[in-house]
Amino acid sequence: DDYVTATVTVRVPLQSGVVTNTAVIYFNEYDDVNMEDDSASLGVRVDACWARLNDDATNYYPLQAALDAAQPGDVVKVAGVCVGVTQRVLNGIQEHQTACITQNLTLRGGYTITDWTTSDPVAHPTTLDALRQGRALFIAGAGVSATVEGVRFTGGKAFQGGGGLVRQASVTIHDTLFT
């Protein structure tokens, strides 16, 4: 693939500052390319995603790092927009998802990077976007019981359960949207 790396500065609505993030821009079958003058119209998505465990001040990136570091019973707090997927091999099958939960925990959105105490998913939406590269949410494991609150899942694409899939586990879902 032909690609370039560019520095993109965006205003993130969940905070009052400016986040600078590096994005990889590439052409694919969805890009609007004009062959006559070698110009192109591209959409760029910036990952402005923060995650914390319980009341600890440590920021995790990507979101999967927080999910992996969590202990049973922890609350994984998320702020912003988390994009893309990570790979995980579960029961010999390679899976791609934005969030993979394999233990008892709560995944809760609606936070801001300046307020990790109060979750308000209406005022501060948290979005997990798989960018059509895999599932947005995958919960797996015998006896695993997860809770998902205040999160918007979008952009999932998979043979089964693009938005989300629960395998041999249980989930309680509150104030959550799958699109």
PDB file of C-alpha atoms in Angstrom:
ATOM      1  CA  ASP A   1       0.000   0.000   0.000  1.00  0.00           C
ATOM      2  CA  ASP A   2       1.130   3.546  -0.739  1.00  0.00           C
ATOM      3  CA  TYR A   3       0.886   5.737   2.318  1.00  0.00           C
ATOM      4  CA  VAL A   4       2.263   8.840   3.935  1.00  0.00           C
ATOM      5  CA  THR A   5       2.513   9.833   7.562  1.00  0.00           C
ATOM      6  CA  ALA A   6       1.127  13.218   8.506  1.00  0.00           C
ATOM      7  CA  THR A   7       0.716  15.121  11.743  1.00  0.00           C
ATOM      8  CA  VAL A   8      -2.897  16.070  12.255  1.00  0.00           C
ATOM      9  CA  THR A   9      -4.056  18.619  14.833  1.00  0.00           C
ATOM     10  CA  VAL A  10      -7.700  18.416  15.857  1.00  0.00           C
ATOM     11  CA  ARG A  11      -9.931  19.919  18.496  1.00  0.00           C
ATOM     12  CA  VAL A  12     -11.356  17.162  20.621  1.00  0.00           C
ATOM     13  CA  PRO A  13     -14.843  18.036  21.921  1.00  0.00           C
ATOM     14  CA  LEU A  14     -14.328  16.267  25.238  1.00  0.00           C
ATOM     15  CA  GLN A  15     -11.645  18.646  26.437  1.00  0.00           C
ATOM     16  CA  SER A  16     -10.670  22.295  26.198  1.00  0.00           C
ATOM     17  CA  GLY A  17      -7.159  21.716  24.830  1.00  0.00           C
ATOM     18  CA  VAL A  18      -5.745  20.563  21.529  1.00  0.00           C
ATOM     19  CA  VAL A  19      -4.611  17.008  20.881  1.00  0.00           C
ATOM     20  CA  THR A  20      -1.879  16.362  18.306  1.00  0.00           C
ATOM     21  CA  ASN A  21      -1.996  12.867  16.889  1.00  0.00           C
ATOM     22  CA  THR A  22      -0.160  11.038  14.098  1.00  0.00           C
ATOM     23  CA  ALA A  23      -2.333   9.316  11.501  1.00  0.00           C
ATOM     24  CA  VAL A  24      -1.484   7.044   8.597  1.00  0.00           C
ATOM     25  CA  ILE A  25      -3.276   8.149   5.452  1.00  0.00           C
ATOM     26  CA  TYR A  26      -3.643   5.620   2.660  1.00  0.00           C
ATOM     27  CA  PHE A  27      -5.690   5.089  -0.454  1.00  0.00           C
ATOM     28  CA  ASN A  28      -8.179   2.278  -0.781  1.00  0.00           C
ATOM     29  CA  GLU A  29     -11.259   1.468  -2.817  1.00  0.00           C
ATOM     30  CA  TYR A  30     -13.351   3.965  -0.822  1.00  0.00           C
ATOM     31  CA  ASP A  31     -11.179   7.024  -1.489  1.00  0.00           C
ATOM     32  CA  ASP A  32     -12.204   9.678  -3.994  1.00  0.00           C
ATOM     33  CA  VAL A  33      -9.234   9.793  -6.401  1.00  0.00           C
ATOM     34  CA  ASN A  34      -9.057  12.094  -9.437  1.00  0.00           C
ATOM     35  CA  MET A  35      -6.665  10.453 -11.920  1.00  0.00           C
ATOM     36  CA  GLU A  36      -6.523  13.552 -14.147  1.00  0.00           C
ATOM     37  CA  ASP A  37      -4.656  15.759 -11.682  1.00  0.00           C
ATOM     38  CA  ASP A  38      -3.429  13.166  -9.117  1.00  0.00           C
ATOM     39  CA  SER A  39      -5.548  14.727  -6.382  1.00  0.00           C
ATOM     40  CA  ALA A  40      -7.549  12.843  -3.814  1.00  0.00           C
ATOM     41  CA  SER A  41     -10.186  13.524  -1.221  1.00  0.00           C
ATOM     42  CA  LEU A  42      -9.440  11.668   1.994  1.00  0.00           C
ATOM     43  CA  GLY A  43     -11.151  11.310   5.322  1.00  0.00           C
ATOM     44  CA  VAL A  44      -8.842  11.105   8.324  1.00  0.00           C
ATOM     45  CA  ARG A  45      -9.898   9.599  11.633  1.00  0.00           C
ATOM     46  CA  VAL A  46      -7.942  10.531  14.704  1.00  0.00           C
ATOM     47  CA  ASP A  47      -7.779   8.272  17.727  1.00  0.00           C
ATOM     48  CA  ALA A  48      -8.450  10.468  20.769  1.00  0.00           C
ATOM     49  CA  CYS A  49      -8.961   7.652  23.247  1.00  0.00           C
ATOM     50  CA  TRP A  50      -8.103   7.486  26.931  1.00  0.00           C
ATOM     51  CA  ALA A  51      -8.701   4.653  29.388  1.00  0.00           C
ATOM     52  CA  ARG A  52      -8.132   4.255  33.115  1.00  0.00           C
ATOM     53  CA  LEU A  53      -8.698   1.537  35.680  1.00  0.00           C
ATOM     54  CA  ASN A  54     -10.926   2.319  38.645  1.00  0.00           C
ATOM     55  CA  ASP A  55      -9.650   5.525  40.288  1.00  0.00           C
ATOM     56  CA  ASP A  56      -6.001   5.113  39.246  1.00  0.00           C
ATOM     57  CA  ALA A  57      -4.454   8.075  37.372  1.00  0.00           C
ATOM     58  CA  THR A  58      -2.575   5.882  34.858  1.00  0.00           C
ATOM     59  CA  ASN A  59      -3.713   6.429  31.251  1.00  0.00           C
ATOM     60  CA  TYR A  60      -3.741   3.357  29.006  1.00  0.00           C
ATOM     61  CA  TYR A  61      -3.470   3.331  25.230  1.00  0.00           C
ATOM     62  CA  PRO A  62      -4.820   1.611  23.287  1.00  0.00           C
ATOM     63  CA  LEU A  63      -8.007   0.702  25.115  1.00  0.00           C
ATOM     64  CA  GLN A  64      -7.053  -2.976  24.904  1.00  0.00           C
ATOM     65  CA  ALA A  65      -4.030  -2.265  27.135  1.00  0.00           C
ATOM     66  CA  ALA A  66      -6.402  -1.202  29.922  1.00  0.00           C
ATOM     67  CA  LEU A  67      -8.622  -4.248  29.376  1.00  0.00           C
ATOM     68  CA  ASP A  68      -5.544  -6.502  29.543  1.00  0.00           C
ATOM     69  CA  ALA A  69      -4.220  -4.800  32.699  1.00  0.00           C
ATOM     70  CA  ALA A  70      -7.576  -4.974  34.492  1.00  0.00           C
ATOM     71  CA  GLN A  71      -8.145  -7.385  37.358  1.00  0.00           C
ATOM     72  CA  PRO A  72     -11.467  -9.197  37.912  1.00  0.00           C
ATOM     73  CA  GLY A  73     -14.040  -6.719  39.217  1.00  0.00           C
ATOM     74  CA  ASP A  74     -12.258  -3.625  37.881  1.00  0.00           C
ATOM     75  CA  VAL A  75     -13.992  -0.743  36.120  1.00  0.00           C
ATOM     76  CA  VAL A  76     -12.339   0.271  32.858  1.00  0.00           C
ATOM     77  CA  LYS A  77     -13.223   3.945  32.351  1.00  0.00           C
ATOM     78  CA  VAL A  78     -13.072   5.328  28.803  1.00  0.00           C
ATOM     79  CA  ALA A  79     -13.121   8.843  27.370  1.00  0.00           C
ATOM     80  CA  GLY A  80     -13.136   9.962  23.748  1.00  0.00           C
ATOM     81  CA  VAL A  81     -13.140   8.051  20.474  1.00  0.00           C
ATOM     82  CA  CYS A  82     -11.221   4.784  20.200  1.00  0.00           C
ATOM     83  CA  VAL A  83     -10.649   3.668  16.605  1.00  0.00           C
ATOM     84  CA  GLY A  84      -9.229   0.577  14.965  1.00  0.00           C
ATOM     85  CA  VAL A  85      -8.836  -2.985  16.151  1.00  0.00           C
ATOM     86  CA  THR A  86      -6.260  -5.156  17.881  1.00  0.00           C
ATOM     87  CA  GLN A  87      -5.591  -8.818  17.164  1.00  0.00           C
ATOM     88  CA  ARG A  88      -6.101 -11.583  19.666  1.00  0.00           C
ATOM     89  CA  VAL A  89      -5.924 -15.383  19.332  1.00  0.00           C
ATOM     90  CA  LEU A  90      -8.703 -17.016  21.346  1.00  0.00           C
ATOM     91  CA  ASN A  91      -9.177 -20.783  21.282  1.00  0.00           C
ATOM     92  CA  GLY A  92      -6.896 -20.980  18.241  1.00  0.00           C
ATOM     93  CA  ILE A  93      -8.895 -18.414  16.250  1.00  0.00           C
ATOM     94  CA  GLN A  94      -7.438 -15.044  15.326  1.00  0.00           C
ATOM     95  CA  GLU A  95      -9.937 -12.322  16.243  1.00  0.00           C
ATOM     96  CA  HIS A  96      -9.856  -8.571  15.458  1.00  0.00           C
ATOM     97  CA  GLN A  97     -11.775  -6.174  17.691  1.00  0.00           C
ATOM     98  CA  THR A  98     -11.666  -2.734  19.287  1.00  0.00           C
ATOM     99  CA  ALA A  99     -12.381  -4.150  22.761  1.00  0.00           C
ATOM    100  CA  CYS A 100     -11.842  -7.768  23.824  1.00  0.00           C
ATOM    101  CA  ILE A 101     -13.060  -8.642  27.315  1.00  0.00           C
ATOM    102  CA  THR A 102     -11.999 -12.009  28.745  1.00  0.00           C
ATOM    103  CA  GLN A 103     -12.667 -11.524  32.466  1.00  0.00           C
ATOM    104  CA  ASN A 104     -15.283 -10.170  34.859  1.00  0.00           C
ATOM    105  CA  LEU A 105     -15.178  -6.372  34.622  1.00  0.00           C
ATOM    106  CA  THR A 106     -17.145  -3.246  33.756  1.00  0.00           C
ATOM    107  CA  LEU A 107     -16.417  -1.204  30.622  1.00  0.00           C
ATOM    108  CA  ARG A 108     -17.853   2.277  31.186  1.00  0.00           C
ATOM    109  CA  GLY A 109     -17.812   5.316  28.889  1.00  0.00           C
ATOM    110  CA  GLY A 110     -18.972   8.892  29.326  1.00  0.00           C
ATOM    111  CA  TYR A 111     -15.876  10.326  30.980  1.00  0.00           C
ATOM    112  CA  THR A 112     -13.670  13.258  30.004  1.00  0.00           C
ATOM    113  CA  ILE A 113      -9.924  13.482  30.474  1.00  0.00           C
ATOM    114  CA  THR A 114     -10.527  16.146  33.118  1.00  0.00           C
ATOM    115  CA  ASP A 115     -13.286  14.273  34.998  1.00  0.00           C
ATOM    116  CA  TRP A 116     -12.795  10.572  35.716  1.00  0.00           C
ATOM    117  CA  THR A 117     -15.276  10.613  38.601  1.00  0.00           C
ATOM    118  CA  THR A 118     -18.635  11.193  36.908  1.00  0.00           C
ATOM    119  CA  SER A 119     -19.771   9.244  33.860  1.00  0.00           C
ATOM    120  CA  ASP A 120     -22.163  11.206  31.621  1.00  0.00           C
ATOM    121  CA  PRO A 121     -22.463   9.373  28.268  1.00  0.00           C
ATOM    122  CA  VAL A 122     -25.023  11.876  26.920  1.00  0.00           C
ATOM    123  CA  ALA A 123     -22.848  14.961  27.481  1.00  0.00           C
ATOM    124  CA  HIS A 124     -19.562  13.109  26.826  1.00  0.00           C
ATOM    125  CA  PRO A 125     -20.135  10.262  24.371  1.00  0.00           C
ATOM    126  CA  THR A 126     -17.544   7.509  24.208  1.00  0.00           C
ATOM    127  CA  THR A 127     -17.268   5.796  20.824  1.00  0.00           C
ATOM    128  CA  LEU A 128     -15.488   2.588  19.893  1.00  0.00           C
ATOM    129  CA  ASP A 129     -15.133   2.437  16.091  1.00  0.00           C
ATOM    130  CA  ALA A 130     -13.759  -0.749  14.521  1.00  0.00           C
ATOM    131  CA  LEU A 131     -13.365   1.026  11.133  1.00  0.00           C
ATOM    132  CA  ARG A 132     -14.827  -2.043   9.377  1.00  0.00           C
ATOM    133  CA  GLN A 133     -11.635  -3.952  10.271  1.00  0.00           C
ATOM    134  CA  GLY A 134     -13.262  -6.396  12.716  1.00  0.00           C
ATOM    135  CA  ARG A 135     -15.666  -6.445  15.641  1.00  0.00           C
ATOM    136  CA  ALA A 136     -16.257  -3.448  17.851  1.00  0.00           C
ATOM    137  CA  LEU A 137     -16.757  -5.618  20.962  1.00  0.00           C
ATOM    138  CA  PHE A 138     -15.896  -9.215  21.752  1.00  0.00           C
ATOM    139  CA  ILE A 139     -16.609 -10.821  25.135  1.00  0.00           C
ATOM    140  CA  ALA A 140     -15.384 -14.388  25.562  1.00  0.00           C
ATOM    141  CA  GLY A 141     -14.656 -16.991  28.184  1.00  0.00           C
ATOM    142  CA  ALA A 142     -16.499 -19.601  30.187  1.00  0.00           C
ATOM    143  CA  GLY A 143     -17.853 -17.962  33.325  1.00  0.00           C
ATOM    144  CA  VAL A 144     -16.953 -14.435  32.216  1.00  0.00           C
ATOM    145  CA  SER A 145     -19.566 -11.876  33.218  1.00  0.00           C
ATOM    146  CA  ALA A 146     -19.055  -8.339  31.919  1.00  0.00           C
ATOM    147  CA  THR A 147     -20.994  -5.092  32.176  1.00  0.00           C
ATOM    148  CA  VAL A 148     -20.926  -2.479  29.417  1.00  0.00           C
ATOM    149  CA  GLU A 149     -22.272   1.004  30.159  1.00  0.00           C
ATOM    150  CA  GLY A 150     -22.454   4.278  28.258  1.00  0.00           C
ATOM    151  CA  VAL A 151     -20.547   3.311  25.108  1.00  0.00           C
ATOM    152  CA  ARG A 152     -21.336   3.709  21.399  1.00  0.00           C
ATOM    153  CA  PHE A 153     -20.048   0.864  19.208  1.00  0.00           C
ATOM    154  CA  THR A 154     -19.808   1.420  15.466  1.00  0.00           C
ATOM    155  CA  GLY A 155     -17.936   0.341  12.342  1.00  0.00           C
ATOM    156  CA  GLY A 156     -17.909  -3.368  13.131  1.00  0.00           C
ATOM    157  CA  LYS A 157     -17.567  -5.859  10.290  1.00  0.00           C
ATOM    158  CA  ALA A 158     -17.195  -9.596  10.849  1.00  0.00           C
ATOM    159  CA  PHE A 159     -18.608 -12.890   9.640  1.00  0.00           C
ATOM    160  CA  GLN A 160     -20.549 -13.084  12.918  1.00  0.00           C
ATOM    161  CA  GLY A 161     -21.422 -10.192  15.195  1.00  0.00           C
ATOM    162  CA  GLY A 162     -19.668  -7.178  13.661  1.00  0.00           C
ATOM    163  CA  GLY A 163     -21.009  -4.855  16.335  1.00  0.00           C
ATOM    164  CA  GLY A 164     -20.397  -7.305  19.105  1.00  0.00           C
ATOM    165  CA  LEU A 165     -20.148 -10.988  19.878  1.00  0.00           C
ATOM    166  CA  VAL A 166     -20.492 -12.793  23.206  1.00  0.00           C
ATOM    167  CA  ARG A 167     -19.009 -16.306  23.247  1.00  0.00           C
ATOM    168  CA  GLN A 168     -19.432 -18.565  26.304  1.00  0.00           C
ATOM    169  CA  ALA A 169     -19.877 -15.472  28.504  1.00  0.00           C
ATOM    170  CA  SER A 170     -22.631 -13.210  29.771  1.00  0.00           C
ATOM    171  CA  VAL A 171     -22.996  -9.455  29.492  1.00  0.00           C
ATOM    172  CA  THR A 172     -25.191  -6.790  31.050  1.00  0.00           C
ATOM    173  CA  ILE A 173     -25.601  -3.731  28.822  1.00  0.00           C
ATOM    174  CA  HIS A 174     -26.832  -0.265  29.944  1.00  0.00           C
ATOM    175  CA  ASP A 175     -27.097   3.014  27.989  1.00  0.00           C
ATOM    176  CA  THR A 176     -25.155   1.542  25.071  1.00  0.00           C
ATOM    177  CA  LEU A 177     -25.680   1.902  21.332  1.00  0.00           C
ATOM    178  CA  PHE A 178     -24.604  -0.412  18.501  1.00  0.00           C
ATOM    179  CA  THR A 179     -24.752   1.065  14.982  1.00  0.00           C
TER     180      THR A 179
END
